[in-house]
Amino acid sequence: MTAQISDTFLFRGEQYSLIGMKGGDLASPQQFGMEAVMLHTACYRGFYVTYELTEEALYLRELTLAEKNGNYVPIGGIEPVKTEYQATYHGLSEVIPFTGR
């Protein structure tokens, strides 16, 4: 079985991988009106993200995905950088509501 690409957390200048969580994804393409499809065998769910945790909030900073219909919509006014099979949104600043642990 191929290892899956993990989501990344930035916290106090360090980078961490999210390797498990109960209750689903913190952020997903569906909340922005897009439907992800498998990117490759290392990304069955079709997307991966980078979050940043600050004193103020949890932020979505980057999203890479393969959209089912190639319908990549702007997120927070940010257009994605597209390649043949995927697109990446850089410089996002979307607050992710999270009250868990």
Short mmCIF file of C-alpha atoms in Angstrom, two decimals:
data_model
loop_
_atom_site.label_atom_id
_atom_site.label_comp_id
_atom_site.label_asym_id
_atom_site.label_seq_id
_atom_site.Cartn_x
_atom_site.Cartn_y
_atom_site.Cartn_z
CA MET A 1 0.00 0.00 0.00
CA THR A 2 1.29 3.46 -0.88
CA ALA A 3 1.68 5.94 1.97
CA GLN A 4 -0.76 8.83 1.66
CA ILE A 5 0.27 12.49 1.57
CA SER A 6 -0.50 13.97 4.96
CA ASP A 7 -1.88 17.40 5.74
CA THR A 8 0.66 19.82 7.20
CA PHE A 9 0.42 22.09 10.22
CA LEU A 10 2.63 25.12 10.73
CA PHE A 11 3.02 26.12 14.38
CA ARG A 12 5.56 28.50 15.87
CA GLY A 13 7.89 28.18 12.90
CA GLU A 14 7.83 24.38 12.88
CA GLN A 15 6.16 22.01 10.42
CA TYR A 16 4.10 19.01 11.57
CA SER A 17 2.25 16.24 9.72
CA LEU A 18 -1.33 15.39 10.63
CA ILE A 19 -1.40 11.60 10.70
CA GLY A 20 -4.79 10.93 12.25
CA MET A 21 -8.00 12.63 13.23
CA LYS A 22 -11.51 11.63 14.22
CA GLY A 23 -14.52 13.33 12.66
CA GLY A 24 -13.48 14.08 9.06
CA ASP A 25 -11.45 16.81 7.45
CA LEU A 26 -10.91 20.29 8.88
CA ALA A 27 -11.14 21.82 5.41
CA SER A 28 -12.25 20.27 2.15
CA PRO A 29 -12.77 21.31 -1.47
CA GLN A 30 -16.53 20.73 -1.02
CA GLN A 31 -16.84 23.74 1.28
CA PHE A 32 -15.57 25.88 -1.63
CA GLY A 33 -17.87 24.28 -4.21
CA MET A 34 -15.37 21.83 -5.72
CA GLU A 35 -15.33 18.03 -5.89
CA ALA A 36 -11.96 16.32 -5.50
CA VAL A 37 -10.98 13.14 -7.32
CA MET A 38 -7.97 10.91 -6.74
CA LEU A 39 -4.73 12.71 -7.58
CA HIS A 40 -2.58 9.57 -7.65
CA THR A 41 -1.99 6.49 -5.49
CA ALA A 42 -0.43 8.66 -2.75
CA CYS A 43 -3.53 10.88 -2.57
CA TYR A 44 -6.75 8.87 -2.85
CA ARG A 45 -8.94 11.61 -1.38
CA GLY A 46 -7.81 14.01 -4.12
CA PHE A 47 -6.44 16.87 -2.03
CA TYR A 48 -4.03 17.85 0.71
CA VAL A 49 -3.71 21.04 2.71
CA THR A 50 -1.41 23.18 4.82
CA TYR A 51 -2.79 24.83 7.94
CA GLU A 52 -1.23 27.38 10.24
CA LEU A 53 -2.13 27.58 13.90
CA THR A 54 -1.65 31.04 15.42
CA GLU A 55 -2.74 32.65 18.67
CA GLU A 56 -5.76 34.07 16.80
CA ALA A 57 -7.08 31.11 14.82
CA LEU A 58 -6.48 28.04 12.69
CA TYR A 59 -5.93 29.11 9.06
CA LEU A 60 -6.00 27.27 5.75
CA ARG A 61 -2.83 28.45 3.99
CA GLU A 62 -2.50 26.14 0.99
CA LEU A 63 -4.72 23.64 -0.84
CA THR A 64 -3.68 21.26 -3.61
CA LEU A 65 -6.34 19.23 -5.39
CA ALA A 66 -7.57 17.53 -8.52
CA GLU A 67 -11.07 18.86 -9.23
CA LYS A 68 -13.46 16.40 -10.88
CA ASN A 69 -14.53 18.77 -13.68
CA GLY A 70 -11.49 21.05 -13.77
CA ASN A 71 -13.68 23.70 -12.13
CA TYR A 72 -11.13 25.49 -9.94
CA VAL A 73 -12.92 28.41 -8.28
CA PRO A 74 -11.18 31.29 -6.49
CA ILE A 75 -10.84 30.88 -2.72
CA GLY A 76 -10.81 34.14 -0.81
CA GLY A 77 -9.99 35.94 -4.05
CA ILE A 78 -7.00 33.64 -4.71
CA GLU A 79 -6.75 31.92 -8.09
CA PRO A 80 -4.93 28.57 -8.19
CA VAL A 81 -1.71 27.74 -9.99
CA LYS A 82 -2.74 24.97 -12.39
CA THR A 83 -0.73 22.10 -13.80
CA GLU A 84 -1.90 19.28 -16.04
CA TYR A 85 -3.47 17.16 -13.28
CA GLN A 86 -3.93 19.44 -10.27
CA ALA A 87 -4.08 22.98 -8.96
CA THR A 88 -2.58 24.63 -5.89
CA TYR A 89 -3.90 27.63 -4.01
CA HIS A 90 -1.01 29.51 -2.37
CA GLY A 91 -1.28 32.34 0.16
CA LEU A 92 -4.72 31.48 1.51
CA SER A 93 -5.95 33.03 4.74
CA GLU A 94 -9.21 31.19 5.38
CA VAL A 95 -10.17 30.76 9.02
CA ILE A 96 -11.04 27.16 9.84
CA PRO A 97 -13.54 26.91 12.70
CA PHE A 98 -12.21 24.35 15.15
CA THR A 99 -12.90 23.96 18.84
CA GLY A 100 -11.60 20.44 19.42
CA ARG A 101 -8.23 19.04 20.29
#
